[in-house]
mmCIF file of C-alpha atoms and ligand atoms in Angstrom:
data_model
loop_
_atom_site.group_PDB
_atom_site.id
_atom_site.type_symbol
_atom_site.label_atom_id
_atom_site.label_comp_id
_atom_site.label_asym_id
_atom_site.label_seq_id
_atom_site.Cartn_x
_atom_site.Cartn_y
_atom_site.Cartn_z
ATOM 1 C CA UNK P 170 -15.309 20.703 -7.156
ATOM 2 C CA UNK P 171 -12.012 21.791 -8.686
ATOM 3 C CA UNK P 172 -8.767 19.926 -6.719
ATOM 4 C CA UNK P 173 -6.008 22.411 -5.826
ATOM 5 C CA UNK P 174 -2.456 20.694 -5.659
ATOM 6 C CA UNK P 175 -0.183 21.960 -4.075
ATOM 7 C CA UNK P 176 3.630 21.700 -3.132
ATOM 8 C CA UNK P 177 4.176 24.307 -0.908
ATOM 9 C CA UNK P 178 1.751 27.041 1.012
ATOM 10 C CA UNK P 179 -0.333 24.250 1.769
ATOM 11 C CA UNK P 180 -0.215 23.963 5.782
ATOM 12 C CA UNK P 181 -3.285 26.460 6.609
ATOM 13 C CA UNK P 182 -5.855 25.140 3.954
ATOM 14 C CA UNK P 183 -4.963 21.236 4.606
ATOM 15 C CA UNK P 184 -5.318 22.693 8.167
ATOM 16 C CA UNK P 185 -8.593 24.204 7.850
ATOM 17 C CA UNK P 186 -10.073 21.079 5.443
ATOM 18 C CA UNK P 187 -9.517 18.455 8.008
ATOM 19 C CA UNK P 188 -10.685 20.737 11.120
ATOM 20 C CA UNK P 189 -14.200 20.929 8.947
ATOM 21 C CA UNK P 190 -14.271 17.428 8.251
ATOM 22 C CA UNK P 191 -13.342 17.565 4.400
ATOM 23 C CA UNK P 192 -10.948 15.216 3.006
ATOM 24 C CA UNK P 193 -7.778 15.908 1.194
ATOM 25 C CA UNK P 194 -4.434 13.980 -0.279
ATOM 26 C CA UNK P 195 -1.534 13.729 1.297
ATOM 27 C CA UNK P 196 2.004 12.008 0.538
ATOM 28 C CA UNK P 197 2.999 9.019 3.175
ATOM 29 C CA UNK P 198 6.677 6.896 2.204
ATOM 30 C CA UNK P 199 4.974 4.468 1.199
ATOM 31 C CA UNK P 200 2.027 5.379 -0.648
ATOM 32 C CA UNK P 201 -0.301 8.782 -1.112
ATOM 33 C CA UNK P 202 -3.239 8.322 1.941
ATOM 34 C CA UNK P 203 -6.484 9.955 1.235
ATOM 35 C CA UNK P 204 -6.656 11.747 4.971
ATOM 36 C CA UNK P 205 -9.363 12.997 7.254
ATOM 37 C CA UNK P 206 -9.996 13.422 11.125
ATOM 38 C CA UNK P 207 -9.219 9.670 12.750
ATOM 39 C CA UNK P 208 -11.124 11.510 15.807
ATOM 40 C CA UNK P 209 -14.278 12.478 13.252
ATOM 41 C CA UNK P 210 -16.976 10.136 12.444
ATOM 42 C CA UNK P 211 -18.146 11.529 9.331
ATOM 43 C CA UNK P 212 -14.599 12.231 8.042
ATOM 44 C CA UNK P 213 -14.386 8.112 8.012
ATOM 45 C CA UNK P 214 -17.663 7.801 6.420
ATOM 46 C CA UNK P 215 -16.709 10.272 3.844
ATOM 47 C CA UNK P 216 -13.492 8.619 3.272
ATOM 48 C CA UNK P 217 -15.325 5.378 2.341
ATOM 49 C CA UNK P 218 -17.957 6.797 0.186
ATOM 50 C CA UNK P 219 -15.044 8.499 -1.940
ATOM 51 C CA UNK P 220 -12.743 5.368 -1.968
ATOM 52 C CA UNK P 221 -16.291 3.100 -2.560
ATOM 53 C CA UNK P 222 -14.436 1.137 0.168
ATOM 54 C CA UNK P 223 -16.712 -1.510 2.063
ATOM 55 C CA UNK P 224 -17.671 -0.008 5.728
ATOM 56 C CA UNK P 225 -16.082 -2.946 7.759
ATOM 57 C CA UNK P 226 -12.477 -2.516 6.155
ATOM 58 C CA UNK P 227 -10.944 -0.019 8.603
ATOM 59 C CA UNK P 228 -8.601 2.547 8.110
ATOM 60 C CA UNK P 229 -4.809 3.211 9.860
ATOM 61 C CA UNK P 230 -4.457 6.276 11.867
ATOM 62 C CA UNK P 231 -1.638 8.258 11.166
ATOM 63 C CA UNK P 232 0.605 10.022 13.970
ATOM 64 C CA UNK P 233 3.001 12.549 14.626
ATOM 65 C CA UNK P 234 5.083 11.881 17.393
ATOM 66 C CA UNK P 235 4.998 8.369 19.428
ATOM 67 C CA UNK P 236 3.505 9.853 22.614
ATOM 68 C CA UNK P 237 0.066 10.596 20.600
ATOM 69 C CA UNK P 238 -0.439 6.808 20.688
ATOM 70 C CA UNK P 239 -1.464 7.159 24.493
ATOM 71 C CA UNK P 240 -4.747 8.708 23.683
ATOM 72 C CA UNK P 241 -5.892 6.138 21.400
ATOM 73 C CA UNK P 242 -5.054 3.003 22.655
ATOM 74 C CA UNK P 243 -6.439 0.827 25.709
ATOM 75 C CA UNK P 244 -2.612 0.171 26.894
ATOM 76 C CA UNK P 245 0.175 -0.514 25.710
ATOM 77 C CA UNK P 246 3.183 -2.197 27.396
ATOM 78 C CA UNK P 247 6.749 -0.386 27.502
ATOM 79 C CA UNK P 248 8.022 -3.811 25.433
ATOM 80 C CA UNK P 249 5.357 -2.932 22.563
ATOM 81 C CA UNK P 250 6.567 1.085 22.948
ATOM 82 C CA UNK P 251 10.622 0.165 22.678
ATOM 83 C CA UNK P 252 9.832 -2.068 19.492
ATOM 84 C CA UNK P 253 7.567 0.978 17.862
ATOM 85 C CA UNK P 254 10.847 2.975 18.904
ATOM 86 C CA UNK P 255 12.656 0.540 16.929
ATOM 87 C CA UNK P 256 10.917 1.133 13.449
ATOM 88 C CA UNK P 257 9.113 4.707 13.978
ATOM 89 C CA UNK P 258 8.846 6.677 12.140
ATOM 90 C CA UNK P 259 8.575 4.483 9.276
ATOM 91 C CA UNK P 260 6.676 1.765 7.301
ATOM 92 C CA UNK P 261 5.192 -0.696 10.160
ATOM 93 C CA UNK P 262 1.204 -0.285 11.378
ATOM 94 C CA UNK P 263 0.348 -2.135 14.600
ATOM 95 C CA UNK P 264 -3.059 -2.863 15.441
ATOM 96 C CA UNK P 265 -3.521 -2.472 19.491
ATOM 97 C CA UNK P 266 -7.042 -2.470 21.202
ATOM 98 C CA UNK P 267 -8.650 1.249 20.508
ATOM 99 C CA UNK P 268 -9.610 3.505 23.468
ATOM 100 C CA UNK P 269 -13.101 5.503 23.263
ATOM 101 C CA UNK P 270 -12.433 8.584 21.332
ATOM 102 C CA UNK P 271 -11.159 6.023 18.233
ATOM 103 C CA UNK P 272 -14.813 5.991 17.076
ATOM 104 C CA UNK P 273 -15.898 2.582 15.431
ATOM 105 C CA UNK P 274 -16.554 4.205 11.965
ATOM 106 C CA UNK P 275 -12.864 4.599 11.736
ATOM 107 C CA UNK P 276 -12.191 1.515 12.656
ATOM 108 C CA UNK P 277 -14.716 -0.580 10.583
ATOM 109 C CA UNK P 278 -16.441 -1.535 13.502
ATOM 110 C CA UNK P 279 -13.885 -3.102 15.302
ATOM 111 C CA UNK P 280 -12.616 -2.934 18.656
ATOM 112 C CA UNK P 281 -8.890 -2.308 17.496
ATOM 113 C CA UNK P 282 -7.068 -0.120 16.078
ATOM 114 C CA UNK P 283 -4.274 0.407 13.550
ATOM 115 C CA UNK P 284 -1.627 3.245 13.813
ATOM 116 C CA UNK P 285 1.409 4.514 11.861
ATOM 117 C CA UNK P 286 4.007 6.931 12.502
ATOM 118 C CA UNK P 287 4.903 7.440 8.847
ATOM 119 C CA UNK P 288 8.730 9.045 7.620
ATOM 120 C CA UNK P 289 7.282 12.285 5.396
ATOM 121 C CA UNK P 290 7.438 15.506 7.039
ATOM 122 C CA UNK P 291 4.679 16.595 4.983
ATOM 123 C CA UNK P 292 1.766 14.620 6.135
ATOM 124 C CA UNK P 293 3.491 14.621 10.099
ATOM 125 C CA UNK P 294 3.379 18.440 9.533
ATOM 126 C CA UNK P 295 -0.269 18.066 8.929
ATOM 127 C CA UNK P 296 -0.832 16.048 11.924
ATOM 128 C CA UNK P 297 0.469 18.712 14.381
ATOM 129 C CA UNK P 298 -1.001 21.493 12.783
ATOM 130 C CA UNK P 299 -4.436 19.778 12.870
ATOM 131 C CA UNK P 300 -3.640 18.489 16.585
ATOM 132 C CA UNK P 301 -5.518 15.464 15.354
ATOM 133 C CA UNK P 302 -4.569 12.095 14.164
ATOM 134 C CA UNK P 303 -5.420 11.707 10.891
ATOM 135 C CA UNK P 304 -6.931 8.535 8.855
ATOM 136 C CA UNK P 305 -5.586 7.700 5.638
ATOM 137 C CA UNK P 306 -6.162 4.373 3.472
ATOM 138 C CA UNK P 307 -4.059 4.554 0.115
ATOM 139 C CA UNK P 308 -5.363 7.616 -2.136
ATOM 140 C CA UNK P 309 -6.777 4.288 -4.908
ATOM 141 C CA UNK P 310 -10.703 3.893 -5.622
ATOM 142 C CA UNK P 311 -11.102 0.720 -3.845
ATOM 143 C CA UNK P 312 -9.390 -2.423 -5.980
ATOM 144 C CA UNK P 313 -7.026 -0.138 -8.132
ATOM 145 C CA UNK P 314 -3.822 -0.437 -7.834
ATOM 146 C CA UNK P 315 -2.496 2.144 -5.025
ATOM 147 C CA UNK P 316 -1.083 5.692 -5.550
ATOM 148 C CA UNK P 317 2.690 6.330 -5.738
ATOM 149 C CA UNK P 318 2.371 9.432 -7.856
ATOM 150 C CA UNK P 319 0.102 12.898 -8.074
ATOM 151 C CA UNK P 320 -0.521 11.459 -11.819
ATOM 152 C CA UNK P 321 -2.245 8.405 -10.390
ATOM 153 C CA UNK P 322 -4.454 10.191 -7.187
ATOM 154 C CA UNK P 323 -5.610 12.528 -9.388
ATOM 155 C CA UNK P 324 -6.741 9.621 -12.260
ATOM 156 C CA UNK P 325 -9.083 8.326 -9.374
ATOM 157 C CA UNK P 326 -9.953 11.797 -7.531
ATOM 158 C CA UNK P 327 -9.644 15.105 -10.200
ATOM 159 C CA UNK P 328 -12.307 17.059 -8.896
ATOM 160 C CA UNK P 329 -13.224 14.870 -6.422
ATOM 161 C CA UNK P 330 -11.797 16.474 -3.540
ATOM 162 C CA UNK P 331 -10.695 19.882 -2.646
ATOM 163 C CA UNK P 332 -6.695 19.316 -1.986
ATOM 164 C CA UNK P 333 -3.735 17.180 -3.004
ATOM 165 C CA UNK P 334 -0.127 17.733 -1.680
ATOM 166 C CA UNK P 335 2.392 16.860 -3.795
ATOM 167 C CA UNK P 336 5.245 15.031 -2.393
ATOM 168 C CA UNK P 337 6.616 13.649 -5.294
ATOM 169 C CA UNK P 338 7.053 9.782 -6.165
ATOM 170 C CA UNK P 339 6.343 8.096 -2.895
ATOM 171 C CA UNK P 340 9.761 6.922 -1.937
ATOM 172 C CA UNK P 341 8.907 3.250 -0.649
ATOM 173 C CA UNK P 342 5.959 2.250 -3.100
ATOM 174 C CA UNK P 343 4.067 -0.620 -1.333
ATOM 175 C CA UNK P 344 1.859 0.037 2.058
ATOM 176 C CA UNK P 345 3.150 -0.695 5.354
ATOM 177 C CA UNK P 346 3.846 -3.879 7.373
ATOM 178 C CA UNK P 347 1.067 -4.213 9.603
ATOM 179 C CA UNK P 348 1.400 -6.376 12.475
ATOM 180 C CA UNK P 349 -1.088 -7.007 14.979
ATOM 181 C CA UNK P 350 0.101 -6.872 18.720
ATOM 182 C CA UNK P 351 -3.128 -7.879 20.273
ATOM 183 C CA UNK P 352 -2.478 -11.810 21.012
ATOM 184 C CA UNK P 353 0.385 -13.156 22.450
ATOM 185 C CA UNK P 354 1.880 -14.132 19.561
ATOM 186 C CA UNK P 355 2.374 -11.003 17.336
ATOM 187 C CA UNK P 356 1.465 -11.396 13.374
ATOM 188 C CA UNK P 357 1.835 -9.883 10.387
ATOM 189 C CA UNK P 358 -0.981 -9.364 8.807
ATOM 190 C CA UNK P 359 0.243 -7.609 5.645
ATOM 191 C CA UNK P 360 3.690 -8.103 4.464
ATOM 192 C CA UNK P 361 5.482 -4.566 3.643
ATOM 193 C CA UNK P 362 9.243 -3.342 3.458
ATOM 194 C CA UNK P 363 9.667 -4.437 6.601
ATOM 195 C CA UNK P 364 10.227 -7.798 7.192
ATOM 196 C CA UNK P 365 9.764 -10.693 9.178
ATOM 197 C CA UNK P 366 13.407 -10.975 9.815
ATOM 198 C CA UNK P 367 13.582 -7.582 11.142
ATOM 199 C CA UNK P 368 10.957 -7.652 13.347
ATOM 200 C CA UNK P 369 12.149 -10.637 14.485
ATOM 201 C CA UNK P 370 15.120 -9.475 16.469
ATOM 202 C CA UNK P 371 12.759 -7.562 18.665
ATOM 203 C CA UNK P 372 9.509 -9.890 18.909
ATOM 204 C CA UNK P 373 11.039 -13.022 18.620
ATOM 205 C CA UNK P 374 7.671 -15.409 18.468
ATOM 206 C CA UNK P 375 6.446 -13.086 15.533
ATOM 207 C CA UNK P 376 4.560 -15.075 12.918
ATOM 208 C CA UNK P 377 2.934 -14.452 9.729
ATOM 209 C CA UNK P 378 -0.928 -14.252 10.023
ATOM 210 C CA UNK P 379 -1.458 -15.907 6.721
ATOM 211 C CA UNK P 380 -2.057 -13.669 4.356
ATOM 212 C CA UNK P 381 -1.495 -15.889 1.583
ATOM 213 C CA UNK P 382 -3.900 -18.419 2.629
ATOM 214 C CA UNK P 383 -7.067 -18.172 1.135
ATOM 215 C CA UNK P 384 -8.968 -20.212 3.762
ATOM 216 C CA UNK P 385 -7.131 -17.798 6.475
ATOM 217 C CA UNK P 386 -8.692 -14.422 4.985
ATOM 218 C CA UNK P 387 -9.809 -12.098 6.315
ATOM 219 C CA UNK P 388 -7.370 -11.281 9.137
ATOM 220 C CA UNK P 389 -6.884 -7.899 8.066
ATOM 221 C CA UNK P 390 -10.707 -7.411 6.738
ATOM 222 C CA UNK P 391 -8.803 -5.348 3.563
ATOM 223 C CA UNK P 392 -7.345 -8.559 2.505
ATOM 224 C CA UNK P 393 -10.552 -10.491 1.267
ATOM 225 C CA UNK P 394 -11.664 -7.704 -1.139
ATOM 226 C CA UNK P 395 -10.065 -7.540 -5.148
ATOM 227 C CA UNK P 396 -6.875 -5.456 -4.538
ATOM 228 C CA UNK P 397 -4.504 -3.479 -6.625
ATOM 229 C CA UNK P 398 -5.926 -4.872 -10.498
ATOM 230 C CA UNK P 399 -5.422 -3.713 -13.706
ATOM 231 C CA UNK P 400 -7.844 -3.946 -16.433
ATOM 232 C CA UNK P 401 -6.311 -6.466 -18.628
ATOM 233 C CA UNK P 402 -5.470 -10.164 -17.770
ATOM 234 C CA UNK P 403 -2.502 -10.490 -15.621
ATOM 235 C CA UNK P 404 -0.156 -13.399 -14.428
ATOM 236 C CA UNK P 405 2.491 -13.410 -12.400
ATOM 237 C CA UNK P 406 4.784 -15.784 -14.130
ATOM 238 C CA UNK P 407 7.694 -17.668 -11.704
ATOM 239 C CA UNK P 408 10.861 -20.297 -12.102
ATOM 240 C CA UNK P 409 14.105 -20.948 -14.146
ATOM 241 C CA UNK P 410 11.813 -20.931 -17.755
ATOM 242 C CA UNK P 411 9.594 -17.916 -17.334
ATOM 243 C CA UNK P 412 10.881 -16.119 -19.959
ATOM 244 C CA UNK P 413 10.599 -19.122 -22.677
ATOM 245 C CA UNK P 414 7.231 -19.302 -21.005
ATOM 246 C CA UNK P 415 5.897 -15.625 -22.057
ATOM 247 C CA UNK P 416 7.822 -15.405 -25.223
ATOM 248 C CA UNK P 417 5.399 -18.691 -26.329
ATOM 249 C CA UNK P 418 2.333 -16.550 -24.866
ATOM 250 C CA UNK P 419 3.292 -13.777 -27.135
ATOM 251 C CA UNK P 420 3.664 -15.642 -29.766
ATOM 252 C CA UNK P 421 0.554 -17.258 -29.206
ATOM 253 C CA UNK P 422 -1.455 -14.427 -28.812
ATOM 254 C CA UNK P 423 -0.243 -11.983 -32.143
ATOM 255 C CA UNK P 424 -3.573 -9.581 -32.319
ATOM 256 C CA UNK P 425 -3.888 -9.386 -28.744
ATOM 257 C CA UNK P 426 -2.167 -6.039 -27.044
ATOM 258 C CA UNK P 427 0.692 -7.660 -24.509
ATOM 259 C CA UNK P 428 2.427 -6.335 -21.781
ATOM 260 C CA UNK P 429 5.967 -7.965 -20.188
ATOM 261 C CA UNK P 430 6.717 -6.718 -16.703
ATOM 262 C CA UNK P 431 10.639 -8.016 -16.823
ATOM 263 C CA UNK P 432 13.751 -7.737 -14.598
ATOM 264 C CA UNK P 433 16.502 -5.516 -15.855
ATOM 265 C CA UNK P 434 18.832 -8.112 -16.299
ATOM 266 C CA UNK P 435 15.774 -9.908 -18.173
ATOM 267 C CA UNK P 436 14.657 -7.499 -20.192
ATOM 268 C CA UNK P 437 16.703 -7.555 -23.579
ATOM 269 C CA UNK P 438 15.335 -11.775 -24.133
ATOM 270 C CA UNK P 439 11.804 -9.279 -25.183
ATOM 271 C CA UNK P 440 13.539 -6.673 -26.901
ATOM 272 C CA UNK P 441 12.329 -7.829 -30.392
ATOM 273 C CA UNK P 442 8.676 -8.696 -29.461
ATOM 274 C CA UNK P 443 6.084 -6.010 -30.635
ATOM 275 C CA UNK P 444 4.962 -5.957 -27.072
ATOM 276 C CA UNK P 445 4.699 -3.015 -24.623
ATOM 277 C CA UNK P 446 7.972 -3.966 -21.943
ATOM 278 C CA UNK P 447 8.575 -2.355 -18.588
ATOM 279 C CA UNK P 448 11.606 -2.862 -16.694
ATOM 280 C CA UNK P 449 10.517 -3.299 -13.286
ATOM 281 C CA UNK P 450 14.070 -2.820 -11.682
ATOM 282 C CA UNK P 451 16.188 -5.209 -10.453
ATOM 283 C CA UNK P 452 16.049 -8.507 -8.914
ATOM 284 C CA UNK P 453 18.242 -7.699 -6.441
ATOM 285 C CA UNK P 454 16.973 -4.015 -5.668
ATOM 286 C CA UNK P 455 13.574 -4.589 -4.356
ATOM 287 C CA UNK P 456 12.915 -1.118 -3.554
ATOM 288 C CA UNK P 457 13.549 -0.518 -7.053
ATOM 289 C CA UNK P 458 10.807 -2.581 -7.413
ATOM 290 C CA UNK P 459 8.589 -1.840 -5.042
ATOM 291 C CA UNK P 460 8.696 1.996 -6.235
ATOM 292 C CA UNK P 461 7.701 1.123 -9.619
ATOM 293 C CA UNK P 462 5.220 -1.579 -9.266
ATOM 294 C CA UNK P 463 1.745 0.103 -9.471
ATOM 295 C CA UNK P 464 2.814 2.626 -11.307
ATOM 296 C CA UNK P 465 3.415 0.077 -14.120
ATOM 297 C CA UNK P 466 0.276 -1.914 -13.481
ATOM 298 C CA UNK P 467 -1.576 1.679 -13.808
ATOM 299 C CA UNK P 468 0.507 2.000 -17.135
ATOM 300 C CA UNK P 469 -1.119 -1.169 -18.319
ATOM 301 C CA UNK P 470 -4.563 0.362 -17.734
ATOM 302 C CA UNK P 471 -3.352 3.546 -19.871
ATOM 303 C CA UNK P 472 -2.036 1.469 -22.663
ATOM 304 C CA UNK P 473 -5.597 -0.511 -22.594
ATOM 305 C CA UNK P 474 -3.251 -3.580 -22.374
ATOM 306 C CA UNK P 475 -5.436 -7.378 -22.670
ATOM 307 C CA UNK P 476 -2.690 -9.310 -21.048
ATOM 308 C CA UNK P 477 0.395 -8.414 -19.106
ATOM 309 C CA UNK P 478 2.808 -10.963 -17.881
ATOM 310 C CA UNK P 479 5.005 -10.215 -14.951
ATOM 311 C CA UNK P 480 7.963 -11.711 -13.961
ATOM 312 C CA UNK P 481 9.375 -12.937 -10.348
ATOM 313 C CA UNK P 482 11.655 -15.058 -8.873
ATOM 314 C CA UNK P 483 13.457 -13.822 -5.753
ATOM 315 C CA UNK P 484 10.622 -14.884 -3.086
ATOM 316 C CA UNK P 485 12.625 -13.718 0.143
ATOM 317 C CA UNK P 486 12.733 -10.175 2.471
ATOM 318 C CA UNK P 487 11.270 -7.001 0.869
ATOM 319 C CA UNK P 488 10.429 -9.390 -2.341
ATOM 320 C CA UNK P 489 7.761 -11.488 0.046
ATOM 321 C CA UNK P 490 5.867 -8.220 -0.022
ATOM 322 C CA UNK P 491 6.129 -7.552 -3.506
ATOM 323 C CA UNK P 492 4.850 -10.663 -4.816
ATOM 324 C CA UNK P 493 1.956 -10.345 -2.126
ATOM 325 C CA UNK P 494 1.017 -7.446 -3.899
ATOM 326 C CA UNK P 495 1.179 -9.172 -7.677
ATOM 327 C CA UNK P 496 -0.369 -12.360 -6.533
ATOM 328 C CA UNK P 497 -3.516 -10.022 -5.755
ATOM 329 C CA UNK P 498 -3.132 -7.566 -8.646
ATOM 330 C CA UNK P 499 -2.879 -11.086 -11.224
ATOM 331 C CA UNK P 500 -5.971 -12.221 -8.975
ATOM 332 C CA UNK P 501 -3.613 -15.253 -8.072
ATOM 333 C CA UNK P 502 -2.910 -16.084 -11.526
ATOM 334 C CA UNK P 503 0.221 -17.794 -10.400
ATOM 335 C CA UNK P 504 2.242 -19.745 -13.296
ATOM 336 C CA UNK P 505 4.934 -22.188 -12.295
ATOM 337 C CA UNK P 506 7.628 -22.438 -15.089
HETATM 338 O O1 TXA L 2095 1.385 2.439 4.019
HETATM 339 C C1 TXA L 2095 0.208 2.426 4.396
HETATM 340 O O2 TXA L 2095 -0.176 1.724 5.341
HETATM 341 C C2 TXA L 2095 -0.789 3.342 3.661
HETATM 342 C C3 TXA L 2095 -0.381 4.787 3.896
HETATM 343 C C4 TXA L 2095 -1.382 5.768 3.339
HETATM 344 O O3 TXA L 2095 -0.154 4.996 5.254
HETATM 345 N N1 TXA L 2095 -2.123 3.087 4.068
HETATM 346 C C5 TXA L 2095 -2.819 1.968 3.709
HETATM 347 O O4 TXA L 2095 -4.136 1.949 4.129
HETATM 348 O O5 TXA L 2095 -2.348 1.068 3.062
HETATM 349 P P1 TXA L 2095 -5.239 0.963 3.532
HETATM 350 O O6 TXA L 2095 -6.517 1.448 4.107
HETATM 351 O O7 TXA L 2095 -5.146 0.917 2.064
HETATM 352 O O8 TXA L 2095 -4.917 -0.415 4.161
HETATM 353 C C6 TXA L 2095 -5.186 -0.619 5.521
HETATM 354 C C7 TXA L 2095 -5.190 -2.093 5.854
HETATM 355 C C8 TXA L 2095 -6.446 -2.793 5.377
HETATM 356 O O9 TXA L 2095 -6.093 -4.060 4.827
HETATM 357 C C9 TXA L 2095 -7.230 -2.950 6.671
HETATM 358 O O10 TXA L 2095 -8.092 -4.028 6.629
HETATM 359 C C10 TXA L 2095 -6.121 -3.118 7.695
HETATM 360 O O11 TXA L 2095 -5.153 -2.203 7.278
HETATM 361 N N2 TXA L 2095 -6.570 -2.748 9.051
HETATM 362 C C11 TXA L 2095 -6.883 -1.514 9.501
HETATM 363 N N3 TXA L 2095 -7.299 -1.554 10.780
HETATM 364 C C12 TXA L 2095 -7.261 -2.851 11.161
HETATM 365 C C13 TXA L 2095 -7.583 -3.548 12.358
HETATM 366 N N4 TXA L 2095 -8.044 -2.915 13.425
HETATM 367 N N5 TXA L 2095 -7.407 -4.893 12.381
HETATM 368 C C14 TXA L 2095 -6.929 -5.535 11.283
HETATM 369 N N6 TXA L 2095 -6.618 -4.931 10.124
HETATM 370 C C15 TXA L 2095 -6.778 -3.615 10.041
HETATM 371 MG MG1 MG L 2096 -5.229 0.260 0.114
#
């Protein structure tokens, strides 16, 4: 199958594709989704068989406006709806209890569901020209890093599906806060852009639902599976001597092929090392960061890099969500300068 991508002209044959159950690419804020009918049984199924994605990880349902969560929820309370007011549209999934036209192969068997108003026009076009939600996990083959780019959905999907919409570089970079309303105390089950503290001025008792934790997993049943790695060995290297620490890696390691993930402000103390560097933004821009992240792990991958070392220090707001990210991608290969 050859894959079309578009940027424009696309609204009647994305519209057509999802009414017949095919899947197609679309760009969210945060990353690109891989999208089908939420309302369509075998548009889930066909969404895991192309990710490889394990049938009990379920997928977020994407809306348009706020009043199309009505129809796929059990209830909701007009607390929960001023709080979604608060953040929508935008980065933040809640999971609420799913009504009966949710069916439970979207869902990964469960009896919730997850939903997201997302900030693109493109893919919210979509939604109201389909007049159907629309599922969408991150456009990756399961355990790759996720899709910020055309360049990287169409490493894991070129001829693989029929369409991709091009919405440029996603503007956001890391997947959405997802925080589960269904118990009284609300948690947050994956960390995203935004935080803790945020949500905390509206949902007060808001916790987070251990996603660090191994023994916690799996509260979100995405988090127990391999996530977001690169090929070569990678460690996420923290504290005041990090760099000291990877310049004695490289030096240890002269016929291996290296990669440094650094700060900006880092990034001339591995200047004069014959490894491949990335500047991964600023330590005090985290959006900087967050937009670049995969696409440098994927980088890695294209520079068949052994080992890649990756910087971090700053472990509060947008840079919890970050490191959640690397301590998967480095398969917690955490190093403590
Ligand atoms: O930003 C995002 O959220 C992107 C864009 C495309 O919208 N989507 C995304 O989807 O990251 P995905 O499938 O890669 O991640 C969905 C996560 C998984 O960890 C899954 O287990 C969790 O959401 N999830 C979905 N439904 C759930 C539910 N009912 N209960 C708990 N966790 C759920
Ligand atoms: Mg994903």
């Amino acid at each position: 199958m050859k894959t079309l991508v578009l940027k424009e002209n696309y609204e009647s044959i994305a519209t057509n594709l999802i009414k017949n159950g095919e899947i197609i690419v679309v760009p969210t804020e945060t990353v690109y989704g891989l999208a089908g009918d939420a309302l369509n049984k075998n548009s889930a199924k066909k969404i895991y068989s192309l990710k490889g994605r394990p049938q009990d990880n379920p997928l977020i349902v994407h809306i348009s406006e706020i009043n199309e969560i009505y129809r796929l929820v059990c209830d909701i309370t007009t607390e929960q709806l001023n709080f979604l007011e608060h953040f929508w549209p935008g980065p933040l999934t809640v999971i609420l209890k799913k009504s009966n036209i949710v069916p439970i192969e979207t869902t990964g068997g469960l009896e919730t569901v997850a939903i997201r108003m997302p900030n693109n026009n493109i893919i919210r076009e979509i939604i109201k020209c389909t007049n159907t939600p629309l599922a969408a996990p991150s456009a990756n083959l399961s355990g790759k890093p996720s899709p910020t780019r055309v360049e990287h959905v169409l490493e894991d999907f070129d001829n693989k599906i029929p369409l991709v919409i091009d919405g440029g570089q996603c503007e956001l970079g890391i997947e959405s806060t997802i925080i589960d309303l269904t118990s009284s105390v609300p948690r947050i089950l994956r960390p995203g852009v935004i935080t803790l503290e945020e949500i905390k001025k509206y949902l007060p008792n808001v916790e987070y639902g251990g996603f660090c934790e191994e023994d916690n997993l799996p509260i979100a049943p995405g988090m127990k599976y391999k996530h977001y790695a690169p090929e070569g060995k990678a460690y996420l290297v923290c504290g005041d001597n990090k760099s000291e620490y990877i310049l004695n890696e490289i030096k240890s390691k002269i016929d291996k092929k290296i990669a440094v993930i650094s700060f900006s402000e880092n990034i001339s103390k591995y200047e004069n090392q014959t490894v491949l560097l990335f500047d991964m933004g600023s330590k005090l821009k985290p959006i900087e960061v967050s937009r670049k992240i995969f696409h440098l792990l994927r980088k890695c991958d294209e520079y068949n890099v052994e080992y890649i070392y990756i910087e971090f220090e700053n472990e509060s707001g947008i840079f919890v969500a970050i490191k959640n990210r690397l301590i998967k991608a480095t398969s917690h290969n955490l190093i403590n300068t």
